[in-house]
Amino acid sequence: MNTEPHDKTVDPDRAASTRHHQAYEGLRALLLSGSFRPGTRLTEAELTQRFGVSRSTMRAVLVQLAHEGYVTSEVNRGVRTRDFSVEEALDILEARETLESALAGKAAERASEAEIGELRRTLERMAECQARGDEQGYSQGNRAFHEQVRRAAHQRTLARAHEALLYPLVMRQYRDLSAPHPRTGSLEEHQAVFFAILTRNPDAAAAAMRHHVGSARRNLLLRSGGKDESAQHGGR
């Protein structure tokens, strides 16, 4: 029987990397969830207390998030959550339409039967949530559906480009809180994307996804030059 004590020495570099990763993922999740309003100042003191890390670790996390575009850092203004202009928002959302339609087309070509089954079950849950008025459940299903399509595409370059977009922040900044959720036609649009993937029709899948993502964009409160963005792009 081996009676030698286990080596409980912790690699300090690995521990520091773990703390950085956990703080980064935690703060990034908060930003994407809409927990902070656009333009909110983020202080190191508050964040270090919230995530239980040193100020130097949190400073490195904020530098990384600023580099990736989640926050801005300016002299005399500190670190703040992103506040997107209409022009910036439109650029990001138009890029999302292009990337997600391409991913849907690839999913129609490459999705496994298991992945198609996963999409089907997600749609069923979304329909159930809509029927009982569960807005949060529907939103969770919506995010899961888009993530499942992205994975089913098996196209890493497109997926990386899509992950780099900040459209969740744009959607939260410009969402019309007075509008019903889910919006009219949302579930049917998801079903059209699914049916095109199910029938292995990449052109139909790409077109259905472009229509769906475009409809979501046109439902946002985007105005430029005094004109409603939805009117500029052909309405809903």
Coordinates of N, CA and C in Angstrom, one line a residue, residues 3-234:
T3 N 1.9 4.7 1.0 CA 1.5 5.7 2.0 C 2.1 7.0 1.8
E4 N 2.7 7.3 0.6 CA 3.3 8.6 0.3 C 2.2 9.6 0.2
P5 N 2.4 10.8 0.8 CA 1.3 11.8 0.7 C 1.2 12.3 -0.7
H6 N -0.1 12.7 -1.1 CA -0.3 13.3 -2.4 C 0.3 14.7 -2.4
D7 N 0.8 15.0 -3.6 CA 1.4 16.3 -3.8 C 0.2 17.3 -4.0
K8 N 0.0 18.2 -3.1 CA -1.1 19.1 -3.2 C -0.7 20.5 -3.6
T9 N 0.6 20.6 -4.1 CA 1.1 21.9 -4.6 C 0.3 22.3 -5.8
V10 N -0.1 23.6 -5.8 CA -0.9 24.1 -6.9 C 0.0 25.0 -7.7
D11 N 0.0 24.8 -9.0 CA 0.8 25.6 -9.9 C 0.2 27.0 -9.9
P12 N 1.0 28.0 -9.4 CA 0.5 29.4 -9.3 C 0.1 29.9 -10.7
D13 N 0.8 29.6 -11.8 CA 0.5 30.1 -13.1 C -0.8 29.6 -13.6
R14 N -1.0 28.3 -13.3 CA -2.3 27.6 -13.7 C -3.5 28.2 -12.9
A15 N -3.3 28.4 -11.6 CA -4.3 29.0 -10.8 C -4.7 30.4 -11.2
A16 N -3.7 31.2 -11.6 CA -3.9 32.5 -12.0 C -4.7 32.5 -13.3
S17 N -4.3 31.6 -14.2 CA -5.0 31.5 -15.5 C -6.5 31.1 -15.3
T18 N -6.7 30.2 -14.4 CA -8.1 29.7 -14.1 C -8.9 30.9 -13.6
R19 N -8.3 31.7 -12.6 CA -9.1 32.8 -12.1 C -9.4 33.8 -13.1
H20 N -8.4 34.1 -14.0 CA -8.6 35.0 -15.1 C -9.8 34.5 -16.0
H21 N -9.7 33.2 -16.4 CA -10.7 32.7 -17.3 C -12.1 32.7 -16.7
Q22 N -12.2 32.4 -15.4 CA -13.5 32.4 -14.7 C -14.1 33.8 -14.6
A23 N -13.2 34.8 -14.3 CA -13.7 36.2 -14.2 C -14.1 36.7 -15.6
Y24 N -13.3 36.3 -16.6 CA -13.6 36.8 -18.0 C -14.9 36.2 -18.4
E25 N -15.1 34.9 -18.3 CA -16.4 34.3 -18.7 C -17.6 34.8 -17.9
G26 N -17.4 35.1 -16.6 CA -18.5 35.6 -15.8 C -18.9 37.0 -16.2
L27 N -17.9 37.9 -16.4 CA -18.2 39.2 -16.8 C -18.8 39.3 -18.2
R28 N -18.2 38.5 -19.1 CA -18.7 38.4 -20.5 C -20.2 38.0 -20.5
A29 N -20.5 37.0 -19.7 CA -21.9 36.5 -19.6 C -22.8 37.6 -19.1
L30 N -22.4 38.4 -18.1 CA -23.2 39.5 -17.6 C -23.4 40.5 -18.7
L31 N -22.4 40.9 -19.5 CA -22.5 41.8 -20.5 C -23.5 41.4 -21.6
L32 N -23.4 40.1 -22.0 CA -24.3 39.6 -23.0 C -25.7 39.4 -22.5
S33 N -25.9 39.3 -21.2 CA -27.2 39.1 -20.7 C -28.0 40.4 -20.6
G34 N -27.3 41.5 -20.8 CA -28.0 42.8 -20.7 C -28.1 43.3 -19.2
S35 N -27.2 42.8 -18.3 CA -27.3 43.2 -16.9 C -26.8 44.7 -16.8
F36 N -26.0 45.2 -17.7 CA -25.6 46.6 -17.6 C -26.2 47.4 -18.8
R37 N -26.6 48.6 -18.5 CA -27.1 49.4 -19.6 C -25.9 49.9 -20.4
P38 N -26.2 50.3 -21.7 CA -25.1 50.8 -22.5 C -24.5 52.1 -21.9
G39 N -23.2 52.1 -21.9 CA -22.5 53.3 -21.3 C -22.3 53.3 -19.9
T40 N -22.6 52.1 -19.2 CA -22.4 52.0 -17.8 C -20.9 51.9 -17.4
R41 N -20.4 52.7 -16.5 CA -19.0 52.6 -16.1 C -18.8 51.4 -15.2
L42 N -17.7 50.6 -15.5 CA -17.3 49.4 -14.8 C -16.1 49.8 -14.0
T43 N -16.2 49.6 -12.7 CA -15.1 49.9 -11.8 C -14.4 48.6 -11.3
E44 N -13.0 48.7 -11.3 CA -12.3 47.5 -10.9 C -12.6 47.1 -9.5
A45 N -12.8 48.0 -8.6 CA -13.1 47.7 -7.2 C -14.3 46.9 -7.0
E46 N -15.4 47.3 -7.7 CA -16.7 46.5 -7.6 C -16.5 45.2 -8.3
L47 N -15.9 45.1 -9.4 CA -15.8 43.8 -10.1 C -14.9 42.8 -9.4
T48 N -13.8 43.3 -8.8 CA -12.9 42.4 -8.1 C -13.7 41.8 -6.9
Q49 N -14.5 42.6 -6.3 CA -15.3 42.0 -5.1 C -16.3 41.0 -5.6
R50 N -17.0 41.3 -6.8 CA -18.0 40.5 -7.3 C -17.4 39.1 -7.7
F51 N -16.3 39.1 -8.3 CA -15.7 37.9 -8.9 C -14.6 37.3 -8.0
G52 N -14.2 37.9 -6.9 CA -13.3 37.4 -6.0 C -11.9 37.2 -6.5
V53 N -11.4 38.2 -7.3 CA -10.1 38.1 -7.9 C -9.3 39.4 -7.6
S54 N -8.0 39.4 -7.9 CA -7.2 40.6 -7.6 C -7.5 41.7 -8.6
R55 N -7.1 42.9 -8.3 CA -7.3 44.0 -9.2 C -6.5 43.8 -10.5
S56 N -5.3 43.2 -10.3 CA -4.5 43.0 -11.5 C -5.2 42.0 -12.5
T57 N -5.8 41.0 -11.9 CA -6.5 40.0 -12.7 C -7.7 40.7 -13.4
M58 N -8.5 41.4 -12.7 CA -9.6 42.1 -13.3 C -9.2 43.1 -14.3
R59 N -8.1 43.8 -14.1 CA -7.6 44.7 -15.1 C -7.2 44.0 -16.4
A60 N -6.6 42.9 -16.3 CA -6.3 42.1 -17.5 C -7.6 41.6 -18.2
V61 N -8.6 41.2 -17.4 CA -9.9 40.8 -18.0 C -10.5 42.0 -18.8
L62 N -10.5 43.2 -18.2 CA -11.1 44.3 -18.9 C -10.3 44.7 -20.1
V63 N -9.0 44.6 -20.1 CA -8.2 44.8 -21.3 C -8.6 43.8 -22.4
Q64 N -8.8 42.6 -22.0 CA -9.2 41.6 -23.0 C -10.6 41.9 -23.6
L65 N -11.5 42.2 -22.7 CA -12.9 42.5 -23.2 C -12.9 43.8 -24.1
A66 N -12.0 44.8 -23.7 CA -11.9 46.0 -24.5 C -11.4 45.6 -25.9
H67 N -10.3 44.8 -25.9 CA -9.8 44.4 -27.2 C -10.8 43.6 -28.1
E68 N -11.7 42.9 -27.5 CA -12.7 42.1 -28.2 C -13.9 42.9 -28.5
G69 N -14.0 44.2 -28.0 CA -15.1 45.1 -28.3 C -16.3 45.0 -27.4
Y70 N -16.2 44.3 -26.3 CA -17.4 44.2 -25.4 C -17.5 45.5 -24.5
V71 N -16.4 46.1 -24.3 CA -16.3 47.4 -23.5 C -15.4 48.4 -24.2
T72 N -15.5 49.6 -23.7 CA -14.6 50.6 -24.2 C -13.8 51.2 -23.1
S73 N -12.5 51.6 -23.4 CA -11.7 52.1 -22.3 C -11.1 53.4 -22.9
E74 N -11.4 54.5 -22.1 CA -10.9 55.9 -22.6 C -10.3 56.6 -21.4
V75 N -9.3 57.4 -21.7 CA -8.6 58.2 -20.7 C -9.7 59.2 -20.1
N76 N -9.7 59.3 -18.7 CA -10.6 60.1 -18.0 C -12.0 59.7 -18.0
R77 N -12.4 58.6 -18.7 CA -13.7 58.1 -18.7 C -13.8 56.7 -18.2
G78 N -12.6 56.0 -18.1 CA -12.6 54.7 -17.6 C -13.2 53.7 -18.5
V79 N -13.5 52.5 -18.0 CA -14.1 51.4 -18.8 C -15.6 51.5 -18.7
R80 N -16.2 51.4 -19.9 CA -17.7 51.5 -20.0 C -18.2 50.4 -20.9
T81 N -19.4 50.0 -20.7 CA -20.1 49.0 -21.6 C -20.3 49.7 -22.9
R82 N -20.3 48.9 -24.0 CA -20.5 49.5 -25.3 C -21.8 50.1 -25.5
D83 N -21.8 51.3 -26.2 CA -23.0 52.0 -26.6 C -22.9 52.2 -28.1
F84 N -23.6 51.4 -28.9 CA -23.5 51.3 -30.3 C -24.3 52.4 -31.0
S85 N -23.6 53.1 -32.0 CA -24.3 54.0 -32.8 C -25.2 53.2 -33.8
V86 N -26.2 53.9 -34.4 CA -27.1 53.2 -35.3 C -26.3 52.6 -36.5
E87 N -25.3 53.4 -36.9 CA -24.5 52.9 -38.1 C -23.7 51.6 -37.7
E88 N -23.1 51.6 -36.5 CA -22.4 50.4 -36.0 C -23.3 49.2 -35.8
A89 N -24.5 49.5 -35.3 CA -25.5 48.4 -35.1 C -25.9 47.8 -36.4
L90 N -26.2 48.7 -37.4 CA -26.6 48.1 -38.7 C -25.5 47.3 -39.3
D91 N -24.2 47.7 -39.2 CA -23.1 47.0 -39.8 C -23.1 45.6 -39.2
I92 N -23.2 45.5 -37.8 CA -23.1 44.2 -37.1 C -24.3 43.4 -37.5
L93 N -25.5 43.9 -37.5 CA -26.7 43.1 -37.8 C -26.7 42.6 -39.2
E94 N -26.2 43.4 -40.2 CA -26.2 43.0 -41.6 C -25.1 41.9 -41.7
A95 N -24.0 42.0 -41.0 CA -23.0 40.9 -41.0 C -23.6 39.6 -40.4
R96 N -24.4 39.8 -39.4 CA -25.1 38.6 -38.8 C -26.0 37.9 -39.8
E97 N -26.7 38.7 -40.6 CA -27.6 38.1 -41.6 C -26.8 37.2 -42.6
T98 N -25.7 37.8 -43.0 CA -24.8 37.1 -44.0 C -24.3 35.8 -43.4
L99 N -23.7 35.9 -42.2 CA -23.1 34.7 -41.6 C -24.1 33.6 -41.2
E100 N -25.2 34.0 -40.6 CA -26.1 33.0 -40.1 C -26.8 32.3 -41.3
S101 N -27.1 33.1 -42.4 CA -27.7 32.4 -43.5 C -26.7 31.4 -44.1
A102 N -25.4 31.8 -44.2 CA -24.4 30.8 -44.7 C -24.3 29.6 -43.8
L103 N -24.4 29.8 -42.5 CA -24.3 28.7 -41.5 C -25.5 27.8 -41.7
A104 N -26.7 28.3 -41.9 CA -27.9 27.5 -42.1 C -27.8 26.7 -43.3
G105 N -27.2 27.3 -44.4 CA -27.0 26.5 -45.6 C -26.1 25.3 -45.4
K106 N -25.0 25.6 -44.7 CA -24.1 24.5 -44.4 C -24.7 23.4 -43.5
A107 N -25.6 23.9 -42.6 CA -26.2 22.9 -41.7 C -27.2 22.0 -42.5
A108 N -27.8 22.5 -43.5 CA -28.6 21.7 -44.4 C -27.8 20.6 -45.1
E109 N -26.6 20.9 -45.4 CA -25.7 19.9 -46.1 C -25.1 19.0 -45.1
R110 N -24.7 19.4 -43.9 CA -23.8 18.7 -43.0 C -24.4 18.2 -41.7
A111 N -25.6 18.6 -41.3 CA -26.1 18.3 -40.0 C -26.3 16.8 -39.9
S112 N -26.0 16.2 -38.7 CA -26.2 14.8 -38.5 C -27.7 14.6 -38.1
E113 N -28.1 13.3 -38.1 CA -29.5 13.0 -37.7 C -29.7 13.4 -36.3
A114 N -28.7 13.2 -35.4 CA -28.8 13.6 -34.0 C -29.0 15.1 -33.9
E115 N -28.2 15.9 -34.7 CA -28.3 17.3 -34.6 C -29.7 17.8 -35.1
I116 N -30.2 17.1 -36.1 CA -31.6 17.5 -36.6 C -32.6 17.2 -35.5
G117 N -32.4 16.1 -34.8 CA -33.3 15.7 -33.7 C -33.3 16.8 -32.6
E118 N -32.1 17.3 -32.3 CA -31.9 18.3 -31.3 C -32.6 19.6 -31.7
L119 N -32.5 20.0 -32.9 CA -33.2 21.1 -33.4 C -34.8 20.9 -33.3
R120 N -35.2 19.8 -33.7 CA -36.7 19.5 -33.6 C -37.2 19.6 -32.1
R121 N -36.4 19.1 -31.2 CA -36.8 19.1 -29.8 C -36.8 20.6 -29.3
T122 N -35.8 21.4 -29.7 CA -35.8 22.8 -29.3 C -37.0 23.5 -29.8
L123 N -37.4 23.3 -31.1 CA -38.6 23.9 -31.6 C -39.8 23.5 -30.9
E124 N -39.9 22.3 -30.5 CA -41.1 21.8 -29.7 C -41.2 22.6 -28.4
R125 N -40.0 22.7 -27.7 CA -40.0 23.5 -26.5 C -40.4 24.9 -26.7
M126 N -39.9 25.5 -27.8 CA -40.2 26.9 -28.1 C -41.7 27.1 -28.3
A127 N -42.3 26.1 -29.0 CA -43.8 26.2 -29.3 C -44.6 26.1 -27.9
E128 N -44.1 25.2 -27.1 CA -44.7 25.0 -25.7 C -44.6 26.3 -24.9
C129 N -43.5 27.0 -25.0 CA -43.2 28.2 -24.2 C -44.1 29.3 -24.8
Q130 N -44.2 29.4 -26.1 CA -45.1 30.4 -26.7 C -46.6 30.2 -26.3
A131 N -47.0 28.9 -26.3 CA -48.4 28.6 -26.0 C -48.8 29.0 -24.5
R132 N -47.8 28.9 -23.6 CA -48.1 29.2 -22.2 C -47.6 30.6 -21.8
G133 N -47.1 31.4 -22.8 CA -46.7 32.8 -22.5 C -45.4 32.9 -21.7
D134 N -44.5 31.9 -21.9 CA -43.2 31.9 -21.2 C -42.2 32.6 -22.0
E135 N -42.0 33.9 -21.9 CA -41.1 34.7 -22.7 C -39.7 34.3 -22.5
Q136 N -39.3 34.1 -21.2 CA -37.9 33.7 -20.9 C -37.5 32.4 -21.5
G137 N -38.4 31.4 -21.4 CA -38.2 30.1 -21.9 C -38.1 30.1 -23.4
Y138 N -38.9 31.0 -24.1 CA -38.9 31.1 -25.5 C -37.5 31.7 -25.9
S139 N -37.1 32.7 -25.2 CA -35.8 33.4 -25.6 C -34.7 32.4 -25.4
Q140 N -34.7 31.6 -24.4 CA -33.6 30.6 -24.2 C -33.7 29.6 -25.3
G141 N -34.8 29.2 -25.7 CA -35.0 28.2 -26.9 C -34.5 28.9 -28.1
N142 N -34.8 30.1 -28.3 CA -34.3 30.8 -29.5 C -32.8 30.8 -29.6
R143 N -32.1 31.2 -28.5 CA -30.7 31.2 -28.5 C -30.1 29.8 -28.7
A144 N -30.7 28.8 -28.1 CA -30.3 27.4 -28.3 C -30.4 27.0 -29.8
F145 N -31.5 27.3 -30.4 CA -31.7 27.0 -31.8 C -30.6 27.5 -32.7
H146 N -30.3 28.8 -32.5 CA -29.3 29.4 -33.4 C -27.9 28.8 -33.1
E147 N -27.7 28.5 -31.8 CA -26.4 27.8 -31.5 C -26.3 26.4 -32.1
Q148 N -27.4 25.7 -32.1 CA -27.5 24.4 -32.7 C -27.3 24.4 -34.2
V149 N -27.8 25.4 -34.8 CA -27.6 25.5 -36.3 C -26.1 25.8 -36.6
R150 N -25.6 26.7 -35.7 CA -24.1 27.0 -35.9 C -23.3 25.7 -35.8
R151 N -23.5 24.9 -34.8 CA -22.7 23.7 -34.6 C -23.0 22.7 -35.7
A152 N -24.2 22.6 -36.1 CA -24.6 21.6 -37.2 C -24.0 22.0 -38.5
A153 N -23.6 23.2 -38.7 CA -22.9 23.6 -40.0 C -21.6 23.0 -40.1
H154 N -20.9 22.7 -39.0 CA -19.5 22.1 -39.1 C -18.6 22.9 -40.0
Q155 N -18.7 24.3 -39.8 CA -17.8 25.2 -40.6 C -17.2 26.2 -39.6
R156 N -15.9 25.8 -39.2 CA -15.3 26.5 -38.1 C -15.0 28.0 -38.5
T157 N -14.6 28.3 -39.7 CA -14.2 29.6 -40.1 C -15.4 30.5 -40.0
L158 N -16.6 30.1 -40.5 CA -17.8 30.9 -40.4 C -18.2 31.0 -38.9
A159 N -18.1 29.9 -38.2 CA -18.5 29.9 -36.8 C -17.7 30.9 -36.0
R160 N -16.3 31.0 -36.2 CA -15.5 31.9 -35.5 C -15.9 33.4 -35.8
A161 N -16.1 33.6 -37.1 CA -16.5 35.0 -37.5 C -17.9 35.4 -36.8
H162 N -18.8 34.4 -36.7 CA -20.1 34.7 -36.1 C -19.9 34.9 -34.6
E163 N -19.0 34.2 -33.9 CA -18.8 34.3 -32.5 C -18.2 35.7 -32.2
A164 N -17.5 36.3 -33.1 CA -16.8 37.6 -32.9 C -17.8 38.7 -33.0
L165 N -19.0 38.5 -33.5 CA -20.0 39.6 -33.7 C -20.6 39.9 -32.3
L166 N -20.9 41.2 -32.1 CA -21.5 41.6 -30.8 C -23.0 41.8 -30.9
Y167 N -23.6 41.1 -31.8 CA -25.0 41.4 -32.0 C -25.9 41.2 -30.8
P168 N -25.6 40.3 -29.8 CA -26.5 40.2 -28.6 C -26.5 41.6 -27.9
L169 N -25.4 42.3 -27.8 CA -25.3 43.6 -27.2 C -26.2 44.6 -28.0
V170 N -26.1 44.5 -29.3 CA -26.9 45.4 -30.1 C -28.4 45.2 -30.0
M171 N -28.7 43.9 -30.0 CA -30.1 43.5 -29.8 C -30.7 44.0 -28.5
R172 N -29.9 43.9 -27.5 CA -30.4 44.4 -26.2 C -30.5 45.9 -26.1
Q173 N -29.6 46.6 -26.7 CA -29.6 48.1 -26.7 C -30.8 48.6 -27.5
Y174 N -31.2 48.0 -28.6 CA -32.2 48.6 -29.5 C -33.5 47.8 -29.5
R175 N -33.6 46.8 -28.6 CA -34.9 46.1 -28.5 C -36.1 47.0 -28.1
D176 N -37.2 46.8 -28.7 CA -38.4 47.6 -28.4 C -39.1 46.8 -27.3
L177 N -39.0 47.3 -26.0 CA -39.5 46.6 -24.9 C -41.0 46.7 -24.8
S178 N -41.6 47.6 -25.6 CA -43.1 47.7 -25.6 C -43.7 46.7 -26.6
A179 N -42.9 46.1 -27.5 CA -43.4 45.2 -28.5 C -43.6 43.8 -27.9
P180 N -44.6 43.0 -28.4 CA -44.9 41.7 -27.8 C -43.7 40.8 -28.1
H181 N -43.4 39.8 -27.2 CA -42.3 38.9 -27.3 C -42.8 37.5 -27.0
P182 N -42.6 36.5 -27.9 CA -41.9 36.6 -29.1 C -42.8 37.4 -30.2
R183 N -42.1 38.0 -31.1 CA -42.9 38.8 -32.1 C -43.6 37.8 -33.0
T184 N -44.7 38.4 -33.6 CA -45.5 37.6 -34.5 C -44.7 37.0 -35.7
G185 N -44.8 35.7 -35.9 CA -44.1 35.1 -37.0 C -42.8 34.5 -36.6
S186 N -42.3 34.7 -35.4 CA -41.0 34.3 -35.0 C -40.9 32.7 -35.1
L187 N -41.8 32.1 -34.4 CA -41.8 30.6 -34.4 C -41.9 30.0 -35.8
E188 N -42.8 30.5 -36.6 CA -42.9 30.0 -38.0 C -41.6 30.2 -38.8
E189 N -40.9 31.3 -38.5 CA -39.6 31.5 -39.2 C -38.6 30.5 -38.8
H190 N -38.5 30.2 -37.5 CA -37.7 29.1 -37.1 C -38.0 27.8 -37.7
Q191 N -39.3 27.5 -37.8 CA -39.8 26.2 -38.4 C -39.4 26.1 -39.8
A192 N -39.4 27.3 -40.5 CA -39.0 27.3 -42.0 C -37.6 26.9 -42.1
V193 N -36.7 27.5 -41.2 CA -35.3 27.1 -41.3 C -35.1 25.7 -41.0
F194 N -35.8 25.1 -40.0 CA -35.7 23.7 -39.6 C -36.1 22.8 -40.8
F195 N -37.2 23.1 -41.4 CA -37.7 22.3 -42.5 C -36.8 22.2 -43.6
A196 N -36.1 23.4 -43.9 CA -35.1 23.4 -45.0 C -33.9 22.6 -44.7
I197 N -33.5 22.6 -43.4 CA -32.4 21.8 -43.0 C -32.8 20.3 -43.0
L198 N -34.0 20.0 -42.5 CA -34.5 18.6 -42.5 C -34.5 18.0 -43.9
T199 N -34.9 18.8 -44.9 CA -35.1 18.3 -46.3 C -33.8 18.5 -47.1
R200 N -32.7 18.9 -46.4 CA -31.4 19.0 -47.0 C -31.4 20.0 -48.2
N201 N -32.0 21.1 -48.0 CA -32.1 22.2 -49.0 C -31.3 23.4 -48.6
P202 N -30.0 23.5 -49.0 CA -29.2 24.6 -48.4 C -29.6 25.9 -48.9
D203 N -30.1 26.1 -50.1 CA -30.6 27.4 -50.6 C -31.8 27.9 -49.8
A204 N -32.7 27.0 -49.6 CA -33.9 27.3 -48.8 C -33.6 27.6 -47.4
A205 N -32.6 26.9 -46.8 CA -32.2 27.1 -45.4 C -31.6 28.5 -45.3
A206 N -30.7 28.8 -46.2 CA -30.0 30.1 -46.2 C -31.0 31.3 -46.4
A207 N -32.0 31.1 -47.3 CA -33.0 32.1 -47.5 C -33.9 32.3 -46.3
A208 N -34.3 31.2 -45.7 CA -35.2 31.2 -44.5 C -34.5 31.9 -43.4
M209 N -33.2 31.6 -43.2 CA -32.5 32.2 -42.1 C -32.3 33.7 -42.3
R210 N -32.0 34.0 -43.5 CA -31.8 35.5 -43.9 C -33.1 36.2 -43.6
H211 N -34.2 35.7 -44.0 CA -35.5 36.3 -43.8 C -35.8 36.4 -42.3
H212 N -35.5 35.4 -41.5 CA -35.7 35.4 -40.1 C -34.9 36.4 -39.4
V213 N -33.6 36.4 -39.6 CA -32.7 37.4 -39.0 C -33.0 38.8 -39.4
G214 N -33.3 39.0 -40.7 CA -33.7 40.3 -41.2 C -34.9 40.8 -40.5
S215 N -35.9 39.9 -40.3 CA -37.2 40.3 -39.6 C -36.9 40.8 -38.2
A216 N -36.0 40.1 -37.5 CA -35.7 40.4 -36.2 C -35.0 41.8 -36.1
R217 N -34.1 42.1 -37.1 CA -33.4 43.4 -37.2 C -34.4 44.5 -37.4
R218 N -35.4 44.2 -38.3 CA -36.3 45.3 -38.6 C -37.3 45.6 -37.5
N219 N -37.3 44.7 -36.5 CA -38.2 44.9 -35.4 C -37.5 45.7 -34.3
L220 N -36.3 46.1 -34.5 CA -35.6 46.8 -33.5 C -35.8 48.3 -33.6
L221 N -35.5 49.1 -32.6 CA -35.7 50.5 -32.6 C -34.4 51.2 -33.2
L222 N -34.2 51.0 -34.5 CA -33.1 51.5 -35.2 C -33.5 52.7 -36.1
R223 N -33.0 53.9 -35.8 CA -33.4 55.0 -36.6 C -32.1 55.8 -37.0
S224 N -32.0 56.2 -38.2 CA -30.9 56.9 -38.7 C -31.3 58.1 -39.5
G225 N -30.8 59.3 -39.2 CA -31.2 60.5 -39.9 C -32.7 60.8 -39.8
G226 N -33.3 60.4 -38.7 CA -34.7 60.8 -38.5 C -35.7 59.8 -39.1
K227 N -35.2 58.7 -39.8 CA -36.0 57.8 -40.4 C -35.9 56.4 -39.7
D228 N -37.1 55.7 -39.7 CA -37.1 54.4 -39.1 C -36.3 53.5 -40.0
E229 N -35.4 52.7 -39.4 CA -34.5 51.8 -40.2 C -35.4 50.8 -40.9
S230 N -36.5 50.4 -40.3 CA -37.3 49.3 -41.0 C -37.9 49.9 -42.3
A231 N -38.2 51.2 -42.3 CA -38.7 51.7 -43.5 C -37.7 51.8 -44.6
Q232 N -36.4 52.1 -44.2 CA -35.3 52.2 -45.2 C -35.1 50.8 -45.8
H233 N -35.3 49.7 -45.1 CA -35.0 48.4 -45.6 C -36.2 47.6 -46.0
G234 N -37.3 48.2 -46.3 CA -38.4 47.5 -46.9 C -39.4 47.0 -46.0

